[in-house]
PDB file of C-alpha atoms in Angstrom:
ATOM      1  CA  MET Q   1     -50.403-125.973  68.677  1.00 54.00           C
ATOM      2  CA  GLU Q   2     -47.693-126.656  65.743  1.00 60.00           C
ATOM      3  CA  SER Q   3     -45.053-125.019  68.479  1.00 63.00           C
ATOM      4  CA  GLN Q   4     -46.678-126.595  71.499  1.00 66.00           C
ATOM      5  CA  TRP Q   5     -45.617-130.249  69.520  1.00 65.00           C
ATOM      6  CA  LEU Q   6     -42.522-128.976  68.655  1.00 65.00           C
ATOM      7  CA  SER Q   7     -41.374-128.331  71.998  1.00 69.00           C
ATOM      8  CA  LEU Q   8     -42.149-131.639  73.235  1.00 70.00           C
ATOM      9  CA  LEU Q   9     -39.391-133.011  70.905  1.00 72.00           C
ATOM     10  CA  ASP Q  10     -36.466-130.166  72.666  1.00 74.00           C
ATOM     11  CA  VAL Q  11     -34.252-131.822  75.036  1.00 71.00           C
ATOM     12  CA  THR Q  12     -32.045-130.146  77.681  1.00 75.00           C
ATOM     13  CA  ILE Q  13     -29.658-131.393  79.628  1.00 70.00           C
ATOM     14  CA  ASP Q  14     -27.804-130.310  82.512  1.00 74.00           C
ATOM     15  CA  PHE Q  15     -24.293-131.190  82.079  1.00 71.00           C
ATOM     16  CA  ASP Q  16     -22.940-130.477  85.746  1.00 73.00           C
ATOM     17  CA  GLN Q  17     -25.484-133.359  86.495  1.00 71.00           C
ATOM     18  CA  SER Q  18     -26.047-135.731  84.127  1.00 68.00           C
ATOM     19  CA  HIS Q  19     -23.314-137.791  85.433  1.00 70.00           C
ATOM     20  CA  LEU Q  20     -25.267-138.741  88.300  1.00 72.00           C
ATOM     21  CA  PHE Q  21     -28.228-140.172  86.848  1.00 76.00           C
ATOM     22  CA  PHE Q  22     -27.375-143.547  86.549  1.00 80.00           C
ATOM     23  CA  PRO Q  23     -25.868-143.980  89.436  1.00 82.00           C
ATOM     24  CA  ARG Q  24     -28.241-142.900  91.331  1.00 86.00           C
ATOM     25  CA  ILE Q  25     -30.858-145.117  89.517  1.00 90.00           C
ATOM     26  CA  VAL Q  26     -28.186-148.055  90.554  1.00 88.00           C
ATOM     27  CA  THR Q  27     -27.882-146.372  93.898  1.00 92.00           C
ATOM     28  CA  TRP Q  28     -32.117-146.673  94.865  1.00 94.00           C
ATOM     29  CA  ILE Q  29     -32.015-150.168  93.254  1.00 96.00           C
ATOM     30  CA  LEU Q  30     -29.490-151.324  95.072  1.00 95.00           C
ATOM     31  CA  VAL Q  31     -31.035-149.501  98.849  1.00 97.00           C
ATOM     32  CA  VAL Q  32     -34.687-151.583  97.636  1.00 97.00           C
ATOM     33  CA  LEU Q  33     -33.039-154.530  97.107  1.00 97.00           C
ATOM     34  CA  LEU Q  34     -30.972-154.578 100.148  1.00 95.00           C
ATOM     35  CA  ALA Q  35     -34.248-153.599 102.627  1.00 95.00           C
ATOM     36  CA  ILE Q  36     -35.982-156.612 100.783  1.00 96.00           C
ATOM     37  CA  ILE Q  37     -33.250-158.788 101.836  1.00 93.00           C
ATOM     38  CA  LEU Q  38     -33.708-157.384 105.106  1.00 91.00           C
ATOM     39  CA  ILE Q  39     -37.428-157.848 105.315  1.00 93.00           C
ATOM     40  CA  THR Q  40     -37.250-161.252 103.996  1.00 94.00           C
ATOM     41  CA  ARG Q  41     -34.341-162.612 105.807  1.00 91.00           C
ATOM     42  CA  TYR Q  42     -34.573-160.961 109.229  1.00 88.00           C
ATOM     43  CA  ARG Q  43     -34.272-164.001 111.203  1.00 89.00           C
ATOM     44  CA  ARG Q  44     -31.881-165.766 109.305  1.00 88.00           C
ATOM     45  CA  LEU Q  45     -29.531-162.787 109.353  1.00 86.00           C
ATOM     46  CA  VAL Q  46     -29.197-161.778 112.866  1.00 86.00           C
ATOM     47  CA  PRO Q  47     -28.194-165.031 114.804  1.00 87.00           C
ATOM     48  CA  GLY Q  48     -25.537-164.516 112.151  1.00 84.00           C
ATOM     49  CA  LEU Q  49     -24.656-160.957 113.023  1.00 82.00           C
ATOM     50  CA  LYS Q  50     -24.464-161.628 115.906  1.00 84.00           C
ATOM     51  CA  HIS Q  51     -22.394-163.937 116.312  1.00 81.00           C
ATOM     52  CA  ALA Q  52     -19.638-162.396 113.507  1.00 80.00           C
ATOM     53  CA  GLY Q  53     -19.811-159.068 116.084  1.00 79.00           C
ATOM     54  CA  ARG Q  54     -18.523-161.356 119.240  1.00 79.00           C
ATOM     55  CA  VAL Q  55     -15.924-162.847 116.893  1.00 76.00           C
ATOM     56  CA  LEU Q  56     -14.938-159.434 115.507  1.00 73.00           C
ATOM     57  CA  ALA Q  57     -15.093-158.558 119.564  1.00 72.00           C
ATOM     58  CA  GLY Q  58     -12.353-161.758 120.371  1.00 72.00           C
ATOM     59  CA  ARG Q  59     -15.212-162.980 122.138  1.00 73.00           C
ATOM     60  CA  GLU Q  60     -15.488-166.443 120.752  1.00 74.00           C
ATOM     61  CA  GLY Q  61     -14.346-168.394 116.933  1.00 73.00           C
ATOM     62  CA  ASP Q  62     -11.580-167.638 115.553  1.00 79.00           C
ATOM     63  CA  PHE Q  63     -10.457-164.372 113.595  1.00 79.00           C
ATOM     64  CA  ASP Q  64      -8.530-164.295 110.858  1.00 84.00           C
ATOM     65  CA  HIS Q  65      -6.585-161.208 111.516  1.00 85.00           C
ATOM     66  CA  ARG Q  66      -4.513-161.808 107.875  1.00 92.00           C
ATOM     67  CA  ARG Q  67      -7.399-162.139 105.497  1.00 93.00           C
ATOM     68  CA  PHE Q  68      -9.213-159.186 107.137  1.00 90.00           C
ATOM     69  CA  PHE Q  69      -6.406-156.767 107.527  1.00 94.00           C
ATOM     70  CA  GLY Q  70      -4.987-157.806 104.026  1.00 97.00           C
ATOM     71  CA  THR Q  71      -8.214-157.020 102.481  1.00 97.00           C
ATOM     72  CA  LEU Q  72      -8.707-154.115 103.686  1.00 97.00           C
ATOM     73  CA  ALA Q  73      -4.656-153.087 102.771  1.00 97.00           C
ATOM     74  CA  LEU Q  74      -5.156-154.531  99.435  1.00 97.00           C
ATOM     75  CA  THR Q  75      -8.459-152.346  98.674  1.00 96.00           C
ATOM     76  CA  THR Q  76      -6.907-148.992  99.914  1.00 97.00           C
ATOM     77  CA  ALA Q  77      -4.221-149.853  98.134  1.00 97.00           C
ATOM     78  CA  TYR Q  78      -5.778-150.297  94.862  1.00 96.00           C
ATOM     79  CA  PHE Q  79      -8.106-147.303  94.626  1.00 93.00           C
ATOM     80  CA  TYR Q  80      -4.788-145.336  95.749  1.00 95.00           C
ATOM     81  CA  LEU Q  81      -2.782-146.331  93.372  1.00 95.00           C
ATOM     82  CA  MET Q  82      -5.540-146.537  90.857  1.00 92.00           C
ATOM     83  CA  GLY Q  83      -5.560-142.951  91.384  1.00 90.00           C
ATOM     84  CA  VAL Q  84      -2.012-142.615  91.358  1.00 93.00           C
ATOM     85  CA  LEU Q  85      -1.552-144.472  88.048  1.00 92.00           C
ATOM     86  CA  SER Q  86      -4.145-142.678  86.683  1.00 88.00           C
ATOM     87  CA  ASP Q  87      -2.052-139.878  86.184  1.00 89.00           C
ATOM     88  CA  VAL Q  88       0.730-141.372  84.418  1.00 91.00           C
ATOM     89  CA  PHE Q  89      -2.342-142.943  81.991  1.00 86.00           C
ATOM     90  CA  PRO Q  90      -4.743-139.802  81.669  1.00 85.00           C
ATOM     91  CA  ASN Q  91      -8.119-141.427  80.896  1.00 79.00           C
ATOM     92  CA  THR Q  92      -7.880-144.692  78.704  1.00 82.00           C
ATOM     93  CA  GLY Q  93      -8.663-147.305  81.446  1.00 86.00           C
ATOM     94  CA  TYR Q  94      -4.767-148.189  81.650  1.00 90.00           C
ATOM     95  CA  SER Q  95      -4.554-147.376  85.639  1.00 92.00           C
ATOM     96  CA  PHE Q  96      -8.038-149.705  86.028  1.00 92.00           C
ATOM     97  CA  LEU Q  97      -6.470-152.460  83.867  1.00 94.00           C
ATOM     98  CA  ILE Q  98      -2.774-152.554  85.558  1.00 95.00           C
ATOM     99  CA  MET Q  99      -4.236-151.971  88.953  1.00 96.00           C
ATOM    100  CA  SER Q 100      -7.238-154.214  88.447  1.00 96.00           C
ATOM    101  CA  VAL Q 101      -5.198-157.209  87.562  1.00 97.00           C
ATOM    102  CA  LEU Q 102      -2.827-156.782  90.618  1.00 97.00           C
ATOM    103  CA  PHE Q 103      -5.548-156.595  93.335  1.00 97.00           C
ATOM    104  CA  VAL Q 104      -7.349-159.428  91.772  1.00 97.00           C
ATOM    105  CA  PHE Q 105      -4.465-161.483  91.650  1.00 97.00           C
ATOM    106  CA  LEU Q 106      -3.268-160.280  95.286  1.00 97.00           C
ATOM    107  CA  LEU Q 107      -6.627-160.784  96.968  1.00 97.00           C
ATOM    108  CA  SER Q 108      -6.783-164.319  94.968  1.00 96.00           C
ATOM    109  CA  LEU Q 109      -3.676-164.904  96.931  1.00 96.00           C
ATOM    110  CA  LEU Q 110      -4.658-163.825 100.211  1.00 96.00           C
ATOM    111  CA  TYR Q 111      -7.435-166.113 100.433  1.00 95.00           C
ATOM    112  CA  VAL Q 112      -5.406-169.243  99.103  1.00 95.00           C
ATOM    113  CA  ASP Q 113      -4.506-171.549 101.576  1.00 90.00           C
ATOM    114  CA  ARG Q 114      -1.565-173.856 100.024  1.00 91.00           C
ATOM    115  CA  PRO Q 115      -1.344-172.919  96.606  1.00 90.00           C
ATOM    116  CA  THR Q 116      -0.113-175.187  94.392  1.00 94.00           C
ATOM    117  CA  ARG Q 117       0.794-175.202  90.609  1.00 96.00           C
ATOM    118  CA  ARG Q 118      -2.650-175.844  89.325  1.00 96.00           C
ATOM    119  CA  LEU Q 119      -3.768-172.966  91.687  1.00 95.00           C
ATOM    120  CA  TRP Q 120      -1.091-170.848  90.640  1.00 96.00           C
ATOM    121  CA  VAL Q 121      -2.110-171.616  87.111  1.00 97.00           C
ATOM    122  CA  ILE Q 122      -5.701-170.810  87.835  1.00 96.00           C
ATOM    123  CA  LEU Q 123      -4.871-167.001  89.502  1.00 96.00           C
ATOM    124  CA  VAL Q 124      -2.808-166.064  87.011  1.00 97.00           C
ATOM    125  CA  LEU Q 125      -4.871-166.798  84.404  1.00 97.00           C
ATOM    126  CA  ASN Q 126      -8.266-165.079  86.948  1.00 97.00           C
ATOM    127  CA  ALA Q 127      -6.219-162.414  87.347  1.00 97.00           C
ATOM    128  CA  LEU Q 128      -5.652-161.780  83.572  1.00 97.00           C
ATOM    129  CA  ILE Q 129      -8.934-162.849  81.844  1.00 97.00           C
ATOM    130  CA  ALA Q 130     -11.241-161.393  84.253  1.00 96.00           C
ATOM    131  CA  PRO Q 131     -10.247-157.597  84.667  1.00 96.00           C
ATOM    132  CA  THR Q 132      -9.046-157.467  80.992  1.00 95.00           C
ATOM    133  CA  LEU Q 133     -12.645-158.573  79.302  1.00 95.00           C
ATOM    134  CA  ALA Q 134     -14.172-155.780  82.577  1.00 93.00           C
ATOM    135  CA  TRP Q 135     -11.656-153.384  80.763  1.00 91.00           C
ATOM    136  CA  TYR Q 136     -12.769-154.376  77.189  1.00 92.00           C
ATOM    137  CA  VAL Q 137     -16.297-154.341  77.935  1.00 91.00           C
ATOM    138  CA  LEU Q 138     -16.062-150.872  79.806  1.00 86.00           C
ATOM    139  CA  ALA Q 139     -13.612-148.695  78.331  1.00 84.00           C
ATOM    140  CA  GLN Q 140     -13.723-149.849  74.566  1.00 84.00           C
ATOM    141  CA  LEU Q 141     -17.121-151.309  73.805  1.00 86.00           C
ATOM    142  CA  PHE Q 142     -19.370-148.618  75.877  1.00 83.00           C
ATOM    143  CA  ARG Q 143     -17.046-146.178  76.028  1.00 82.00           C
ATOM    144  CA  ILE Q 144     -17.417-145.520  79.719  1.00 79.00           C
ATOM    145  CA  THR Q 145     -13.979-143.684  81.026  1.00 78.00           C
ATOM    146  CA  LEU Q 146     -12.252-145.551  83.227  1.00 77.00           C
ATOM    147  CA  PRO Q 147      -9.573-144.174  86.216  1.00 77.00           C
TER     148      PRO Q 147
END
């Protein structure tokens, strides 16, 4: 009888799959939340999506090509260059930090129409503080390995 109770305390970890545990939970939570949003807001979303489709097709409205394709290019470059830079700084998170600072700054600059001196200061501070704070919390406090 005692061996049955002791077997409850045995834990086996499949290290080939253990890193996928929380991402799977988060993915399913996001899928459920998306389903809830789609079910509850369906009547509001459909007209907006139809209008966005017509704008993308060029049938009506103005489409901001610079911001759309700039965002795609910056996001692609962000992930590609983070991988390249992670070869220089392996398992330190510095590639995440450096590329995130650049990405946040350039993306913010892309979406500002007329940058003033005050906006430049805000953009630079935001680009330095937000990624640094995220890097510190993830890499230093929680010891999560970043690229």
